[in-house]
């Protein structure tokens, strides 16, 4: 059931920049009241890659980046990171039977900012940096100054 | 004559409250020693009327060592308070970015780096209570990076490597 208020444990919603970073995101876009615990051990890219043990980011000695992936802060680098997991570029984020999808976001300068993962029923899940992850109904509701917009969709067969 | 650390702390316990020790010098005939610590005078003036401690039984060198210890303790308390405030600010304001550099560029995080070496024990204490992105600051302050490449991104393993380094270098308890 859609929410009428932010989950009380969604700490990002209480930060002062939240409304300006995510002007299109409202409680109605939350698919459920399930919010993970605040956890700085993994980030959005890791979460999209179904890894909740590491912080993924290129060009950083403090973060993991898949061996073989392009190691720079570019859209092709993020695409190559998901390619190491078997993803290929696809045209959109529609629900396709037998596939799981990820969406890569970038800002107006084409600098990658975020990734979300599609759930089996078509909703999406995002981890907000070190803050919580939660489900949202579509990829567009979190567009804005915080994460920019989706620039690439990728999919892989469900194993 | 050098004063042993044990002797200093034995005398501290005699003094009951370290905060009144400034008055020992203030009220004593050891004017040169008092002047050496005159920078602390303002902070200790308030204790003058409270001073009940007599000088008997104290060695001059011991008192001087105690005063140094008191000054150091005072600075550490101040650093801890500053660190706690900056940490809270960073954790609540750092936003949803996944970029390690964006996390580290927050003004409060930069201020912690600016605290320099005195921030290291405080960061290690934080790391012991729960992992977080302290590694940029640790590298910036120490100019070291004990994290093996295969542990990059795994905050638990990174914290373990840093805590080992902290213990070996006297910044973290064993």
Coordinates of N, CA, C and O in Angstrom, one line a residue, chain A residues 47-119:
Chain A
X47 N 24.3 -2.2 -4.0 CA 22.9 -2.7 -3.8 C 22.3 -3.1 -5.1 O 21.6 -4.1 -5.2
X48 N 22.5 -2.3 -6.2 CA 22.0 -2.6 -7.5 C 22.6 -3.9 -8.0 O 22.0 -4.7 -8.7
X49 N 23.9 -4.1 -7.6 CA 24.6 -5.3 -8.0 C 24.3 -6.5 -7.0 O 25.0 -7.5 -7.1
X50 N 23.4 -6.3 -6.1 CA 23.0 -7.3 -5.1 C 24.1 -7.7 -4.2 O 24.3 -8.9 -3.8
X51 N 25.0 -6.7 -3.9 CA 26.1 -7.0 -3.0 C 25.9 -6.0 -1.8 O 26.0 -4.8 -1.9
X52 N 25.6 -6.6 -0.6 CA 25.5 -5.7 0.6 C 26.6 -5.8 1.5 O 26.5 -5.6 2.7
X53 N 27.8 -6.1 0.9 CA 29.0 -6.3 1.8 C 30.1 -5.3 1.5 O 31.0 -5.1 2.2
X54 N 29.9 -4.5 0.3 CA 31.0 -3.6 -0.1 C 30.5 -2.3 -0.6 O 29.4 -2.2 -1.1
X55 N 31.4 -1.3 -0.6 CA 31.1 0.0 -1.2 C 31.7 0.0 -2.6 O 32.9 -0.1 -2.7
X56 N 30.9 0.1 -3.6 CA 31.4 0.1 -5.0 C 31.6 1.6 -5.5 O 30.7 2.4 -5.4
X57 N 32.7 1.8 -6.0 CA 32.9 3.1 -6.7 C 34.3 3.1 -7.5 O 35.2 2.5 -7.0
X58 N 34.3 3.7 -8.7 CA 35.6 3.6 -9.4 C 36.6 4.6 -8.9 O 36.3 5.6 -8.2
X59 N 37.8 4.4 -9.2 CA 38.9 5.3 -9.0 C 39.0 5.7 -7.5 O 39.3 6.9 -7.2
X60 N 38.9 4.8 -6.6 CA 39.0 5.1 -5.2 C 39.7 3.9 -4.5 O 39.3 2.8 -4.7
X61 N 40.7 4.3 -3.7 CA 41.4 3.2 -2.9 C 40.5 2.8 -1.7 O 40.9 1.8 -1.0
X62 N 39.4 3.5 -1.5 CA 38.5 3.2 -0.4 C 37.3 2.4 -0.8 O 36.4 2.1 0.0
X63 N 37.2 2.0 -2.1 CA 36.0 1.3 -2.6 C 36.4 0.2 -3.5 O 37.5 0.1 -4.1
X64 N 35.4 -0.7 -3.7 CA 35.6 -1.8 -4.6 C 35.1 -1.5 -6.0 O 34.2 -0.7 -6.2
X65 N 35.8 -1.9 -7.0 CA 35.4 -1.8 -8.4 C 35.7 -3.1 -9.1 O 36.9 -3.6 -8.9
X66 N 34.8 -3.7 -9.8 CA 35.0 -5.0 -10.3 C 36.3 -5.1 -11.2 O 36.5 -4.3 -12.1
X67 N 37.1 -6.1 -11.0 CA 38.2 -6.3 -11.9 C 37.8 -6.5 -13.4 O 36.8 -7.1 -13.6
X68 N 38.4 -5.8 -14.3 CA 38.0 -5.9 -15.7 C 37.1 -4.7 -16.1 O 37.0 -4.5 -17.3
X69 N 36.5 -4.1 -15.2 CA 35.6 -2.9 -15.5 C 36.5 -1.7 -15.8 O 37.6 -1.5 -15.2
X70 N 36.0 -0.8 -16.6 CA 36.7 0.5 -16.9 C 36.7 1.2 -15.5 O 35.7 1.4 -14.8
X71 N 37.9 1.8 -15.2 CA 38.0 2.4 -13.9 C 38.1 3.9 -14.0 O 39.2 4.5 -13.8
X72 N 37.0 4.5 -14.4 CA 36.9 6.0 -14.3 C 35.5 6.4 -14.0 O 34.6 5.6 -14.0
X73 N 35.3 7.7 -13.8 CA 34.0 8.1 -13.4 C 33.2 8.5 -14.6 O 32.9 9.7 -14.9
X74 N 32.8 7.5 -15.4 CA 32.1 7.7 -16.6 C 30.9 6.7 -16.8 O 30.9 5.7 -16.1
X75 N 30.0 7.0 -17.6 CA 28.9 6.1 -17.9 C 29.4 4.8 -18.4 O 29.0 3.7 -17.9
X76 N 30.3 4.8 -19.4 CA 30.8 3.5 -19.9 C 31.5 2.7 -18.8 O 31.4 1.4 -18.8
X77 N 32.1 3.3 -17.8 CA 32.7 2.6 -16.7 C 31.7 1.9 -15.9 O 31.8 0.7 -15.5
X78 N 30.5 2.5 -15.6 CA 29.5 1.9 -14.8 C 28.8 0.8 -15.6 O 28.4 -0.2 -15.1
X79 N 28.6 1.0 -16.9 CA 28.1 0.0 -17.8 C 29.0 -1.2 -17.7 O 28.5 -2.4 -17.6
X80 N 30.3 -1.0 -17.9 CA 31.2 -2.1 -17.9 C 31.2 -2.9 -16.5 O 31.4 -4.1 -16.5
X81 N 31.0 -2.1 -15.4 CA 30.9 -2.8 -14.1 C 29.8 -3.8 -14.1 O 29.9 -4.9 -13.6
X82 N 28.6 -3.4 -14.6 CA 27.5 -4.3 -14.6 C 27.6 -5.4 -15.7 O 27.1 -6.5 -15.5
X83 N 28.4 -5.1 -16.7 CA 28.7 -6.1 -17.7 C 29.4 -7.3 -17.1 O 29.3 -8.4 -17.5
X84 N 30.3 -7.0 -16.1 CA 31.0 -8.0 -15.5 C 30.1 -9.0 -14.7 O 30.5 -10.1 -14.4
X85 N 28.9 -8.5 -14.5 CA 27.9 -9.4 -13.8 C 26.9 -10.0 -14.7 O 25.9 -10.6 -14.3
X86 N 27.1 -9.8 -16.0 CA 26.3 -10.5 -17.0 C 25.2 -9.6 -17.6 O 24.3 -10.0 -18.4
X87 N 25.1 -8.3 -17.2 CA 24.1 -7.4 -17.7 C 24.5 -6.9 -19.1 O 25.7 -6.7 -19.4
X88 N 23.5 -6.6 -19.9 CA 23.7 -6.0 -21.2 C 22.7 -4.8 -21.3 O 21.7 -4.8 -20.6
X89 N 23.1 -3.9 -22.1 CA 22.2 -2.7 -22.3 C 20.9 -3.0 -22.9 O 20.8 -3.9 -23.8
X90 N 19.8 -2.4 -22.4 CA 18.5 -2.7 -23.0 C 17.8 -1.3 -23.1 O 18.3 -0.3 -22.7
X91 N 16.6 -1.4 -23.8 CA 16.1 -0.1 -24.2 C 15.3 0.7 -23.1 O 15.2 1.9 -23.1
X92 N 14.7 -0.1 -22.1 CA 13.9 0.6 -21.1 C 13.8 -0.2 -19.8 O 14.4 -1.3 -19.7
X93 N 13.0 0.4 -18.9 CA 12.9 -0.3 -17.6 C 11.6 -1.0 -17.4 O 11.2 -1.3 -16.3
X94 N 11.0 -1.4 -18.5 CA 9.8 -2.2 -18.4 C 10.0 -3.5 -17.8 O 11.1 -4.1 -18.0
X95 N 9.0 -4.1 -17.2 CA 9.2 -5.4 -16.6 C 9.2 -6.5 -17.7 O 8.3 -6.5 -18.5
X96 N 10.2 -7.3 -17.8 CA 10.3 -8.3 -18.8 C 10.5 -9.7 -18.0 O 11.4 -9.8 -17.2
X97 N 9.6 -10.6 -18.4 CA 9.6 -11.9 -17.7 C 11.0 -12.6 -18.0 O 11.5 -12.6 -19.1
X98 N 11.6 -13.1 -17.0 CA 12.9 -13.8 -17.1 C 14.1 -12.9 -17.0 O 15.2 -13.4 -17.1
X99 N 13.9 -11.6 -16.8 CA 15.0 -10.7 -16.7 C 15.0 -9.9 -15.5 O 13.9 -9.5 -15.0
X100 N 16.1 -9.5 -15.0 CA 16.2 -8.5 -14.0 C 17.0 -7.3 -14.5 O 17.9 -7.5 -15.4
X101 N 16.6 -6.1 -14.1 CA 17.2 -4.9 -14.7 C 17.8 -4.0 -13.7 O 17.4 -4.0 -12.5
X102 N 18.7 -3.2 -14.2 CA 19.2 -2.1 -13.4 C 19.2 -0.8 -14.2 O 19.1 -0.8 -15.4
X103 N 19.1 0.3 -13.5 CA 19.0 1.7 -14.1 C 20.2 2.4 -13.6 O 20.4 2.5 -12.4
X104 N 21.0 3.0 -14.5 CA 22.1 3.9 -14.1 C 21.8 5.3 -14.3 O 21.3 5.7 -15.4
X105 N 22.0 6.1 -13.2 CA 21.7 7.5 -13.3 C 23.0 8.3 -13.5 O 24.0 7.9 -13.0
X106 N 22.8 9.5 -14.1 CA 23.9 10.4 -14.2 C 23.4 11.9 -14.1 O 22.3 12.1 -14.4
X107 N 24.3 12.8 -13.8 CA 23.9 14.2 -13.7 C 24.0 14.8 -15.0 O 24.3 14.2 -16.0
X108 N 23.8 16.1 -15.1 CA 23.8 16.9 -16.3 C 25.2 16.9 -17.0 O 25.2 17.2 -18.2
X109 N 26.2 16.5 -16.3 CA 27.5 16.5 -16.9 C 27.9 15.1 -17.3 O 29.1 14.8 -17.5
X110 N 26.9 14.2 -17.3 CA 27.2 12.8 -17.6 C 28.1 12.1 -16.6 O 28.7 11.1 -16.9
X111 N 28.1 12.6 -15.4 CA 28.8 11.9 -14.3 C 27.8 10.9 -13.6 O 26.8 11.4 -13.1
X112 N 28.2 9.7 -13.5 CA 27.3 8.7 -12.9 C 27.1 9.1 -11.4 O 28.0 9.5 -10.7
X113 N 25.9 8.9 -10.9 CA 25.5 9.3 -9.5 C 24.9 8.1 -8.8 O 25.0 8.1 -7.5
X114 N 24.2 7.2 -9.5 CA 23.3 6.3 -8.7 C 23.0 5.1 -9.6 O 23.1 5.2 -10.9
X115 N 22.5 4.0 -9.0 CA 22.0 2.9 -9.7 C 20.8 2.3 -8.9 O 20.9 2.3 -7.6
X116 N 19.8 1.9 -9.6 CA 18.6 1.2 -8.9 C 18.4 -0.1 -9.6 O 18.8 -0.4 -10.7
X117 N 17.8 -1.0 -8.8 CA 17.6 -2.4 -9.3 C 16.1 -2.7 -9.3 O 15.4 -2.3 -8.4
X118 N 15.7 -3.3 -10.4 CA 14.2 -3.7 -10.5 C 13.9 -4.9 -9.7 O 14.7 -5.9 -9.7
X119 N 12.8 -4.9 -9.1 CA 12.3 -6.0 -8.3 C 11.4 -6.9 -9.1 O 10.9 -6.5 -10.1

